[in-house]
Coordinates of C-alpha atoms (C1' of nucleotides) in Angstrom, one line a residue:
Chain A
M194 CA -6.3 221.6 -40.4
G195 CA -10.0 221.3 -41.3
K196 CA -10.7 221.4 -37.6
V197 CA -8.8 224.7 -37.2
A198 CA -10.6 226.3 -40.1
D199 CA -13.8 224.9 -38.7
L200 CA -13.3 226.6 -35.3
M201 CA -12.6 230.0 -36.9
D202 CA -15.6 229.4 -39.1
R203 CA -17.9 228.7 -36.1
L204 CA -16.5 231.7 -34.3
T205 CA -16.9 234.1 -37.3
S206 CA -20.4 232.7 -37.8
L207 CA -21.3 233.4 -34.2
C208 CA -19.8 236.9 -34.4
K209 CA -22.0 237.7 -37.4
R210 CA -25.1 236.0 -35.9
R211 CA -25.0 237.8 -32.6
G212 CA -23.7 241.1 -33.8
F213 CA -20.1 241.2 -32.7
I214 CA -18.3 241.7 -36.0
F215 CA -19.5 242.5 -39.5
Q216 CA -17.6 242.8 -42.7
S217 CA -17.1 246.5 -43.7
S218 CA -19.5 247.8 -46.3
E219 CA -20.9 244.3 -46.7
I220 CA -23.8 245.3 -48.9
Y221 CA -21.3 246.5 -51.5
G222 CA -19.4 243.3 -51.4
G223 CA -17.1 244.2 -48.5
L224 CA -13.7 245.7 -48.5
N225 CA -10.6 243.5 -47.9
G226 CA -9.0 244.2 -44.5
C227 CA -11.7 246.3 -43.0
W228 CA -14.2 245.3 -40.4
D229 CA -17.1 246.8 -38.4
Y230 CA -18.0 246.1 -34.8
G231 CA -21.7 245.5 -34.2
P232 CA -23.7 246.3 -31.1
L233 CA -22.1 243.5 -29.0
G234 CA -18.6 243.9 -30.5
V235 CA -18.4 247.6 -29.8
E236 CA -19.2 247.0 -26.1
L237 CA -16.5 244.3 -25.9
K238 CA -14.0 246.4 -27.7
R239 CA -14.7 249.4 -25.5
N240 CA -14.4 247.3 -22.4
V241 CA -10.9 246.2 -23.6
K242 CA -9.9 249.8 -24.2
N243 CA -11.4 251.1 -21.0
L244 CA -9.7 248.4 -18.9
W245 CA -6.4 249.1 -20.6
W246 CA -6.7 252.9 -20.0
R247 CA -7.7 252.4 -16.4
D248 CA -4.9 250.0 -15.7
V249 CA -2.0 251.9 -17.5
V250 CA -3.2 255.5 -17.2
T251 CA -5.7 256.5 -14.6
S252 CA -4.6 254.1 -11.9
R253 CA -1.0 255.2 -12.2
D254 CA 0.9 258.2 -11.1
D255 CA 3.6 258.0 -13.8
M256 CA 1.4 258.0 -16.9
V257 CA -0.6 260.5 -18.9
G258 CA -2.8 260.2 -21.9
L259 CA -2.8 261.7 -25.4
D260 CA -4.9 261.7 -28.5
A261 CA -2.9 262.9 -31.4
S262 CA -4.2 263.5 -35.0
I263 CA -4.1 260.7 -37.5
I264 CA -2.8 262.9 -40.3
M265 CA 0.5 264.5 -39.4
N266 CA 3.1 266.6 -41.2
P267 CA 4.7 264.2 -43.7
R268 CA 8.1 265.0 -42.4
V269 CA 7.2 263.0 -39.3
W270 CA 7.4 259.9 -41.4
E271 CA 10.6 260.9 -43.0
A272 CA 12.1 261.2 -39.5
S273 CA 10.6 257.9 -38.3
G274 CA 12.0 256.1 -41.3
H275 CA 8.6 255.1 -42.7
V276 CA 8.8 257.0 -45.9
G277 CA 12.3 256.0 -46.9
G278 CA 12.2 252.5 -45.6
F279 CA 8.9 251.6 -47.0
A280 CA 8.8 253.0 -50.5
D281 CA 11.3 250.4 -51.7
P282 CA 10.9 248.9 -55.1
M283 CA 10.5 245.2 -54.9
V284 CA 10.9 242.4 -57.5
D285 CA 9.3 239.0 -57.4
C286 CA 10.6 235.8 -58.8
K287 CA 7.8 234.2 -61.0
K288 CA 9.3 230.8 -60.5
C289 CA 10.0 230.5 -56.7
Q290 CA 7.7 233.4 -55.6
G291 CA 10.6 235.0 -53.7
R292 CA 10.5 238.8 -53.2
F293 CA 13.6 241.0 -53.1
R294 CA 14.4 244.6 -52.8
A295 CA 15.5 245.7 -56.2
D296 CA 18.0 248.2 -54.8
Q297 CA 19.7 245.4 -52.9
L298 CA 19.9 242.9 -55.6
Y299 CA 23.3 242.3 -57.2
Y300 CA 24.4 239.9 -59.8
A301 CA 27.8 238.8 -61.2
V302 CA 28.3 238.6 -65.0
R303 CA 31.3 237.4 -66.9
Q304 CA 33.0 240.3 -68.7
G305 CA 33.0 240.5 -72.4
Q306 CA 31.1 237.4 -73.2
S307 CA 27.9 239.1 -74.2
R308 CA 29.8 240.8 -77.1
Q309 CA 30.5 237.4 -78.6
G310 CA 26.9 236.8 -79.5
G311 CA 24.8 234.8 -77.0
N312 CA 23.9 235.8 -73.5
A313 CA 26.4 236.9 -71.0
S314 CA 27.4 234.1 -68.7
V315 CA 25.9 234.9 -65.3
G316 CA 27.2 233.6 -62.0
F317 CA 25.1 234.3 -59.0
S318 CA 22.9 236.9 -57.5
A319 CA 22.8 238.1 -53.9
I320 CA 20.8 240.5 -51.7
A321 CA 22.9 242.9 -49.7
D322 CA 23.0 246.6 -48.6
K323 CA 26.4 247.2 -50.2
A324 CA 28.3 245.7 -53.1
E325 CA 31.0 244.4 -50.8
D326 CA 28.4 242.4 -48.8
A327 CA 27.0 241.1 -52.0
L328 CA 30.4 239.7 -52.9
V329 CA 30.7 238.0 -49.6
A330 CA 27.2 236.5 -50.0
M331 CA 28.1 235.2 -53.4
E332 CA 31.3 233.7 -52.1
L333 CA 29.2 231.8 -49.6
Q334 CA 26.9 230.6 -52.2
L335 CA 29.8 229.3 -54.3
K336 CA 31.4 227.6 -51.3
K337 CA 28.2 225.7 -50.7
K338 CA 28.3 224.5 -54.3
G339 CA 31.9 223.4 -53.8
R340 CA 33.5 225.8 -56.2
Q341 CA 36.6 227.9 -55.8
I342 CA 36.4 231.6 -55.1
R343 CA 39.3 232.3 -57.3
E344 CA 37.5 230.7 -60.2
W345 CA 35.3 233.7 -60.6
T346 CA 36.3 236.8 -58.7
N347 CA 38.7 237.9 -61.4
D348 CA 36.5 237.1 -64.4
F349 CA 33.1 238.3 -63.2
E350 CA 31.9 241.8 -62.7
L351 CA 29.4 242.7 -60.0
I352 CA 26.4 244.6 -61.3
R353 CA 23.5 246.1 -59.5
Y354 CA 20.1 244.8 -60.7
D355 CA 18.7 246.6 -63.6
H356 CA 15.3 245.5 -65.0
R357 CA 16.5 246.0 -68.5
Q358 CA 18.9 243.2 -68.0
S359 CA 16.4 241.0 -66.2
E360 CA 16.8 238.3 -68.8
Q361 CA 20.2 237.4 -67.6
T362 CA 19.7 238.0 -63.9
P363 CA 19.3 234.8 -61.9
C364 CA 16.9 234.8 -59.0
P365 CA 19.0 234.9 -55.8
A366 CA 16.8 232.2 -54.3
C367 CA 16.3 229.7 -57.0
D368 CA 18.9 230.7 -59.7
E369 CA 16.3 230.8 -62.4
K370 CA 17.2 233.4 -65.1
G371 CA 14.7 235.8 -66.5
S372 CA 12.1 235.0 -63.8
L373 CA 12.2 238.4 -62.0
T374 CA 9.4 240.8 -62.5
A375 CA 9.7 244.6 -63.0
P376 CA 10.3 246.4 -59.8
R377 CA 7.2 247.6 -58.0
A378 CA 6.9 250.1 -55.1
F379 CA 5.4 248.8 -51.9
N380 CA 4.6 251.4 -49.4
L381 CA 2.4 250.3 -46.6
M382 CA 1.3 253.8 -45.8
F383 CA -2.0 255.1 -47.1
K384 CA -1.4 258.3 -49.0
T385 CA -3.8 261.2 -49.2
H386 CA -3.7 264.9 -50.0
V387 CA -4.3 267.8 -47.6
G388 CA -6.1 270.7 -49.1
A389 CA -7.9 271.1 -52.4
L390 CA -4.8 270.6 -54.7
E391 CA -3.8 267.1 -55.4
D392 CA -0.2 267.6 -56.2
S393 CA 3.1 266.4 -54.7
S394 CA 3.3 269.3 -52.3
S395 CA 0.1 268.3 -50.6
V396 CA 0.8 264.6 -50.0
A397 CA 0.1 263.4 -46.5
Y398 CA -0.2 260.0 -44.9
L399 CA -2.6 258.2 -42.6
R400 CA -0.4 257.2 -39.6
P401 CA 0.8 253.6 -39.7
E402 CA 1.3 253.7 -36.0
T403 CA 0.3 255.9 -33.1
A404 CA 3.7 256.2 -31.6
Q405 CA 5.0 259.1 -33.6
G406 CA 2.2 261.3 -32.3
I407 CA 3.5 260.7 -28.8
F408 CA 7.2 261.4 -29.7
C409 CA 6.2 264.6 -31.4
N410 CA 4.4 265.8 -28.3
F411 CA 7.0 264.7 -25.9
K412 CA 8.1 268.3 -25.2
N413 CA 4.5 269.6 -25.0
V414 CA 3.6 267.0 -22.4
L415 CA 6.8 267.5 -20.4
D416 CA 6.3 271.3 -20.4
T417 CA 2.7 271.3 -19.3
Q418 CA 2.3 268.4 -16.9
R419 CA 5.2 268.9 -14.4
L420 CA 6.4 265.4 -15.0
K421 CA 9.7 263.9 -14.0
L422 CA 11.3 260.9 -15.5
P423 CA 10.5 258.1 -15.5
F424 CA 7.0 258.6 -17.0
G425 CA 4.9 257.4 -19.8
I426 CA 2.4 258.7 -22.4
A427 CA -0.4 256.4 -23.5
Q428 CA -2.6 256.6 -26.5
I429 CA -5.4 254.6 -28.1
G430 CA -6.2 255.3 -31.7
K431 CA -6.6 254.1 -35.2
A432 CA -3.7 253.3 -37.5
F433 CA -3.6 252.3 -41.1
R434 CA -1.4 250.0 -43.1
N435 CA -2.0 249.1 -46.7
E436 CA -1.2 245.4 -46.0
I437 CA -0.3 243.4 -49.0
N438 CA -2.5 240.6 -47.8
P439 CA -5.0 241.0 -45.0
R440 CA -5.7 237.6 -43.5
N441 CA -7.2 235.7 -40.6
Y442 CA -10.4 237.5 -39.9
T443 CA -9.7 240.8 -38.0
F444 CA -6.1 239.8 -37.1
R445 CA -4.4 241.6 -39.9
S446 CA -6.6 244.5 -41.0
R447 CA -5.8 247.6 -43.1
E448 CA -7.5 249.9 -40.6
F449 CA -6.9 248.9 -37.0
E450 CA -6.7 250.3 -33.5
M451 CA -3.7 250.4 -31.3
M452 CA -3.1 250.9 -27.6
E453 CA 0.4 252.3 -27.2
I454 CA 2.6 253.4 -24.4
E455 CA 5.8 255.3 -24.8
F456 CA 7.5 255.1 -21.4
F457 CA 10.5 257.5 -21.1
C458 CA 13.3 256.8 -18.7
H459 CA 17.0 257.4 -18.1
P460 CA 19.1 255.2 -20.4
S461 CA 20.6 253.4 -17.4
Q462 CA 17.1 252.3 -16.3
A463 CA 15.9 251.2 -19.7
D464 CA 16.4 247.6 -19.2
E465 CA 14.8 247.5 -15.8
W466 CA 11.7 249.2 -17.3
Y467 CA 11.8 246.9 -20.3
Q468 CA 11.6 243.9 -17.9
Y469 CA 8.9 245.5 -15.9
W470 CA 6.6 246.2 -18.9
R471 CA 7.1 242.8 -20.5
K472 CA 5.8 241.2 -17.4
A473 CA 3.1 243.8 -16.6
R474 CA 1.6 243.5 -20.1
F475 CA 1.8 239.7 -20.2
D476 CA -0.1 239.5 -16.8
W477 CA -2.7 241.9 -18.1
Y478 CA -3.9 239.4 -20.7
V479 CA -3.9 236.6 -18.2
N480 CA -5.9 238.6 -15.7
L481 CA -8.6 239.2 -18.3
G482 CA -8.9 235.5 -19.1
L483 CA -6.4 234.4 -21.6
R484 CA -4.9 231.1 -20.5
S485 CA -1.2 231.5 -19.8
D486 CA -0.4 228.3 -21.6
R487 CA -1.8 229.8 -24.8
L488 CA 0.3 233.0 -24.3
Q489 CA 4.0 233.3 -24.7
L490 CA 6.7 235.8 -24.6
R491 CA 9.0 235.5 -27.6
D492 CA 12.2 237.5 -27.6
H493 CA 13.3 238.7 -31.0
E494 CA 16.5 237.4 -32.4
K495 CA 19.2 240.0 -33.1
D496 CA 18.7 239.8 -36.8
E497 CA 14.9 240.2 -36.4
L498 CA 15.2 243.4 -34.4
A499 CA 13.9 246.6 -36.1
H500 CA 16.5 249.2 -36.9
Y501 CA 15.4 251.3 -33.9
A502 CA 15.2 248.6 -31.2
E503 CA 17.8 247.4 -28.8
S504 CA 15.5 244.6 -27.6
C505 CA 12.0 243.5 -28.4
V506 CA 9.6 240.8 -27.2
D507 CA 6.4 239.7 -28.7
I508 CA 3.4 238.7 -26.5
E509 CA 1.9 235.9 -28.6
Y510 CA -1.3 234.0 -28.4
A511 CA -2.1 230.6 -29.8
F512 CA -4.9 231.5 -32.2
P513 CA -6.7 228.7 -34.0
F514 CA -4.8 229.8 -37.2
G515 CA -1.4 229.9 -35.4
V516 CA 0.6 231.6 -32.8
S517 CA 0.5 235.3 -33.5
E518 CA 1.5 238.6 -32.0
L519 CA -0.9 240.5 -29.8
E520 CA 1.6 243.1 -28.5
G521 CA 5.2 244.0 -28.9
V522 CA 7.3 245.4 -26.1
A523 CA 10.4 247.1 -27.4
N524 CA 13.3 249.1 -26.0
R525 CA 13.5 251.8 -28.7
T526 CA 16.5 253.5 -27.1
D527 CA 16.6 257.2 -27.9
F528 CA 16.2 256.5 -31.6
D529 CA 12.9 258.3 -32.1
L530 CA 13.6 261.4 -30.0
K531 CA 17.0 261.6 -31.7
Q532 CA 15.5 261.4 -35.2
H533 CA 12.9 264.0 -34.4
Q534 CA 15.5 266.3 -32.9
E535 CA 17.5 266.0 -36.0
Y536 CA 14.7 266.4 -38.5
S537 CA 12.8 269.2 -36.7
G538 CA 15.8 271.0 -35.3
K539 CA 14.0 271.2 -32.0
D540 CA 15.7 270.1 -28.7
M541 CA 14.2 266.9 -27.4
S542 CA 16.4 266.5 -24.4
Y543 CA 15.4 266.2 -20.8
Y544 CA 17.1 268.0 -17.9
D545 CA 17.3 266.3 -14.6
D546 CA 17.7 269.0 -12.0
Q547 CA 18.8 266.6 -9.3
S548 CA 21.7 265.1 -11.2
K549 CA 22.2 268.3 -13.3
E550 CA 22.3 266.0 -16.3
R551 CA 20.9 266.7 -19.7
F552 CA 20.1 263.7 -21.9
L553 CA 17.8 262.1 -24.5
P554 CA 15.6 259.7 -22.6
Y555 CA 15.3 256.1 -23.6
V556 CA 11.9 254.8 -24.4
I557 CA 10.2 251.5 -23.7
E558 CA 7.2 250.9 -26.0
P559 CA 4.4 248.4 -25.2
S560 CA 2.4 248.5 -28.4
A561 CA -0.8 246.4 -28.5
G562 CA -3.4 245.8 -31.2
V563 CA -6.9 246.4 -29.8
D564 CA -8.5 244.3 -32.5
R565 CA -6.0 241.5 -32.0
S566 CA -6.8 241.5 -28.2
V567 CA -10.5 241.4 -28.9
L568 CA -10.0 238.5 -31.4
A569 CA -7.9 236.6 -28.8
F570 CA -10.6 237.1 -26.1
L571 CA -13.2 236.0 -28.5
C572 CA -11.2 232.9 -29.5
E573 CA -10.5 232.1 -25.9
A574 CA -14.2 232.6 -24.9
Y575 CA -15.7 230.4 -27.6
T576 CA -16.9 227.2 -26.0
E577 CA -19.2 224.3 -26.9
D578 CA -20.5 222.2 -24.1
E579 CA -23.7 220.4 -23.3
A580 CA -26.7 221.5 -21.3
P581 CA -29.9 219.7 -20.5
D582 CA -33.0 220.6 -22.4
D583 CA -36.5 220.7 -20.9
K584 CA -36.6 216.9 -20.9
G585 CA -33.3 216.6 -19.2
L586 CA -31.6 215.4 -22.4
P587 CA -28.1 216.9 -23.0
Q588 CA -28.1 219.3 -25.9
K589 CA -25.2 221.1 -27.5
R590 CA -24.7 224.6 -26.2
V591 CA -22.5 227.4 -27.5
L592 CA -21.3 230.0 -25.0
M593 CA -18.8 232.8 -24.9
R594 CA -17.0 232.5 -21.6
L595 CA -15.8 236.1 -21.6
H596 CA -14.4 237.6 -18.5
P597 CA -17.2 239.5 -16.7
K598 CA -15.3 242.7 -17.1
L599 CA -15.2 242.2 -20.9
A600 CA -18.7 240.9 -21.4
P601 CA -20.8 243.3 -23.6
I602 CA -23.9 242.6 -21.5
K603 CA -23.4 242.2 -17.8
A604 CA -26.8 240.9 -16.9
A605 CA -30.1 239.9 -18.6
V606 CA -33.5 240.2 -16.7
F607 CA -36.3 237.8 -17.6
P608 CA -39.8 237.2 -16.3
L609 CA -40.2 233.5 -16.3
V610 CA -43.5 233.8 -18.1
K611 CA -45.3 236.8 -19.5
K612 CA -48.0 237.0 -16.8
D613 CA -48.8 237.4 -13.1
R614 CA -47.1 240.8 -12.9
M615 CA -43.7 239.1 -13.5
P616 CA -42.9 241.4 -16.5
D617 CA -43.6 244.5 -14.2
I618 CA -41.2 243.3 -11.6
A619 CA -38.6 242.4 -14.1
H620 CA -38.8 245.7 -15.8
K621 CA -38.2 247.5 -12.5
I622 CA -35.1 245.4 -11.8
H623 CA -33.9 246.2 -15.3
E624 CA -34.4 249.9 -14.7
Q625 CA -32.3 249.6 -11.6
L626 CA -29.5 247.9 -13.3
K627 CA -29.2 249.7 -16.6
G628 CA -28.0 253.0 -15.0
R629 CA -24.9 251.2 -13.9
W630 CA -24.3 248.3 -16.3
N631 CA -25.2 247.3 -19.8
A632 CA -28.3 245.2 -18.9
F633 CA -30.8 243.5 -21.2
Y634 CA -34.5 242.8 -20.8
D635 CA -36.3 240.0 -22.6
E636 CA -39.7 238.4 -22.1
K637 CA -40.3 236.6 -25.4
G638 CA -40.4 232.9 -25.8
A639 CA -39.3 230.1 -23.5
V640 CA -36.9 231.0 -20.8
G641 CA -34.4 228.3 -21.9
R642 CA -34.1 229.9 -25.3
R643 CA -33.5 233.3 -23.7
Y644 CA -30.8 231.8 -21.6
R645 CA -29.1 230.2 -24.6
R646 CA -29.2 233.5 -26.5
Q647 CA -27.4 235.2 -23.6
D648 CA -24.9 232.4 -23.5
E649 CA -23.8 233.2 -27.0
A650 CA -23.6 236.9 -26.2
G651 CA -21.3 236.0 -23.2
T652 CA -23.7 237.5 -20.6
P653 CA -22.4 236.3 -17.3
F654 CA -25.7 236.5 -15.3
C655 CA -29.3 236.0 -16.1
I656 CA -31.8 237.3 -13.5
T657 CA -35.2 235.6 -13.6
V658 CA -38.4 236.7 -11.9
D659 CA -40.6 233.7 -11.1
G660 CA -43.6 232.6 -9.1
Q661 CA -41.7 232.7 -5.9
T662 CA -40.7 236.4 -6.5
L663 CA -44.4 237.3 -6.0
E664 CA -44.3 235.7 -2.6
D665 CA -41.0 236.5 -1.1
Q666 CA -39.3 239.2 -3.3
T667 CA -36.4 236.9 -4.4
V668 CA -35.2 236.2 -7.9
T669 CA -32.9 233.5 -9.3
I670 CA -29.5 234.6 -10.7
R671 CA -28.1 232.1 -13.2
D672 CA -24.4 231.7 -13.8
R673 CA -23.5 231.4 -17.5
D674 CA -20.7 228.9 -17.1
S675 CA -22.0 226.6 -14.4
L676 CA -25.7 227.0 -15.1
A677 CA -26.1 227.1 -11.3
Q678 CA -28.7 229.4 -9.9
D679 CA -28.6 231.5 -6.7
R680 CA -31.8 232.7 -5.1
V681 CA -31.2 236.3 -4.2
S682 CA -33.4 238.9 -2.5
C683 CA -34.5 241.7 -4.9
D684 CA -32.7 244.4 -2.8
K685 CA -29.5 242.4 -2.9
I686 CA -29.2 242.1 -6.7
L687 CA -27.0 245.2 -7.1
G688 CA -24.6 244.0 -4.4
Y689 CA -24.5 240.5 -5.8
L690 CA -23.6 241.8 -9.3
R691 CA -21.0 244.2 -7.9
E692 CA -19.3 241.4 -6.1
H693 CA -19.4 238.9 -9.0
L694 CA -18.6 241.3 -11.8
G695 CA -15.7 242.7 -10.0
N696 CA -16.5 246.3 -10.8
Chain B
rG151 C1' 1.3 240.1 -54.9
rC152 C1' 1.5 234.7 -56.8
rG153 C1' -0.9 229.6 -57.0
rG154 C1' -5.2 226.7 -55.8
rG155 C1' -10.4 226.4 -54.0
rC156 C1' -15.0 228.8 -53.1
rG157 C1' -19.3 232.7 -53.4
rU158 C1' -27.4 230.3 -53.2
rA159 C1' -31.9 233.3 -47.1
rG160 C1' -29.3 236.0 -40.9
rC161 C1' -26.6 230.9 -40.3
rU162 C1' -25.6 225.7 -42.3
rC163 C1' -26.5 223.4 -46.6
rA164 C1' -29.7 221.4 -51.3
rA165 C1' -31.1 221.8 -56.5
rU166 C1' -31.2 223.3 -61.7
rG167 C1' -29.5 226.0 -69.1
rG168 C1' -36.5 226.9 -68.2
rU169 C1' -41.3 228.2 -61.2
rA170 C1' -34.7 228.2 -56.4
rG171 C1' -35.9 224.2 -51.5
rA172 C1' -34.9 222.5 -46.4
rG173 C1' -33.3 222.8 -41.2
rC174 C1' -32.1 226.3 -37.7
rA175 C1' -32.4 231.5 -36.6
rU176 C1' -35.6 235.9 -36.7
rC177 C1' -40.5 238.5 -36.4
rG178 C1' -46.1 238.2 -35.1
rG179 C1' -49.7 235.1 -32.6
rC180 C1' -51.4 230.8 -29.5
rC181 C1' -49.4 228.1 -25.6
rU182 C1' -45.8 228.0 -21.9
rU183 C1' -43.9 228.3 -14.1
rC184 C1' -36.4 227.4 -15.2
rC185 C1' -32.5 225.8 -19.8
rA186 C1' -33.0 226.0 -27.9
rA187 C1' -40.7 222.2 -26.5
rG188 C1' -45.1 222.5 -29.8
rC189 C1' -48.7 224.7 -33.3
rC190 C1' -50.2 228.7 -37.0
rG191 C1' -48.5 232.6 -39.9
rG192 C1' -44.8 236.4 -41.9
rC193 C1' -39.9 238.3 -43.8
rU194 C1' -35.6 236.9 -46.2
rA195 C1' -31.1 234.4 -51.2
rU196 C1' -28.2 232.8 -56.4
rG197 C1' -21.8 238.9 -54.3
rU198 C1' -21.3 242.8 -58.5
rG199 C1' -20.8 243.9 -63.7
rG200 C1' -20.5 242.3 -68.6
rG201 C1' -20.8 238.2 -72.5
rU202 C1' -23.0 233.7 -74.9
rU203 C1' -28.3 232.1 -75.2
rC204 C1' -35.2 232.5 -76.9
rG205 C1' -34.0 232.0 -71.7
rA206 C1' -28.0 232.1 -67.2
rU207 C1' -28.1 231.0 -60.3
rU208 C1' -25.9 227.2 -63.7
rC209 C1' -21.4 228.2 -69.3
rC210 C1' -17.5 232.2 -70.3
rC211 C1' -14.9 236.9 -68.9
rA212 C1' -13.9 240.7 -65.4
rU213 C1' -14.4 242.5 -60.6
rC214 C1' -15.2 242.3 -55.3
rG215 C1' -15.0 239.1 -51.2
rC216 C1' -13.8 234.6 -48.4
rC217 C1' -10.6 230.2 -47.4
rC218 C1' -5.8 227.3 -48.0
rG219 C1' -0.5 227.5 -49.3
rC220 C1' 3.5 230.9 -50.4
rU221 C1' 4.9 236.0 -49.8
rC222 C1' 4.7 240.2 -46.6
rC223 C1' 4.4 241.8 -41.6
rA224 C1' 9.6 249.0 -39.7

RNA sequence: GCGGGCGUAGCUCAAUGGUAGAGCAUCGGCCUUCCAAGCCGGCUAUGUGGGUUCGAUUCCCAUCGCCCGCUCCA
């Protein structure tokens, strides 16, 4: 365990040291769950988003983009189920630390006994949507304890949890009486007010997901883009969740960025497209350098499925702190369009003029966390190996083996030493490169030190102007991972990089 | 949100109820012809706010943040 924490520590330390990721508002002590991307981090993150956009939008014929607003009409969140489902009052057990929805907590109390002095005799508690289900749950509990059902069903009365009677309510998990806290509301949506008046009529929310902006614009996109099913709408943007407990570096943040696709299709084709996207999205990560044996597809169990989803799979990565979700691919059926049709009163159906059929499309949703991808790429890239020093002795080396397409800096240009016109030539090469790629120039200090700095930044190639350059117009190009150097003619540098960077 | 641990320089770590040190990094200079060399010099810290005290980085309280375990994760 110490080793795991250690690895994350070394990674976070490097990210700070080299300018990948900083804590938000650090000079004021930071803010839990919020992070800033530094000069290297912003390049990495932008590369992730650009590659995603290119792969799922611009290189396809069946996808268009969208950039919806973060603050939307609050009724959107009533339709989506976020307001109702997430404002639930919760109670905690102080003994076993269990947490339960107060409106789903039932308990059984023996009738009449409380009037005879003393506390009412309490049987069991259970969590259920309805009272009947609570009875069933309690019967199961009793059976487990080897008692007869008849023994209590007649004598006990089922009561919905009321905090004023918390003294006699046993915890559904540990049976301890009087250990439950007062109900508290947990809504993961950030609330704000639109306009100058801060009253209940002006309440609005920061979106907790980008998906609803797509659903709300389904008709607009359909009407303006001459699209036919199946097609998708893609969006990259910030979302906000007031997480109870942000943890694991940038993995669970309160402000985060998502890359989401809503792919609309005929209900009969939904499963086919679901299968397509779960594979396509898995392969995307592998192609950008995540090792497939650290990635897995995990199908949700039936009882784990969200209320809107028919099927759902998580693409999970083995982070140092545990296997965690990068992206979910879900078959959301027609749930969302149906909800918005009902709440807005606007028709959301699609008319297929070939089959003369009118229907609500099903939707497959690949929903990825940008920050989580970035973190996975960083974890995957972090490597410690050994490289020889100037005396040939092996020294520890830290490098970020980022895929060249993801690397913040594509190439660094160095004069071997700061004399003999070497800086002039190196400057010219840098000028040539920086119009096309993010390239970096450095002439200070020993060249070995400059190489090591670029290793930590994940720069795949270092181009060095040396004594031989002055004679035959060639430079060396050093590979980050192998340390091997190719000697390349100055006029072939662009071609070399194009070939090796893959873009 | 609960329980436990922890906050000293950019990073990693010392020390102390009475002047806060080191290594590395960084910056400037010298020197350097291929992988963190060397020398000289510079910048940089007790998370924040209260309290106790003649004096607090040290003790106490609060707060913010981080880590671990639980919890949560439409």
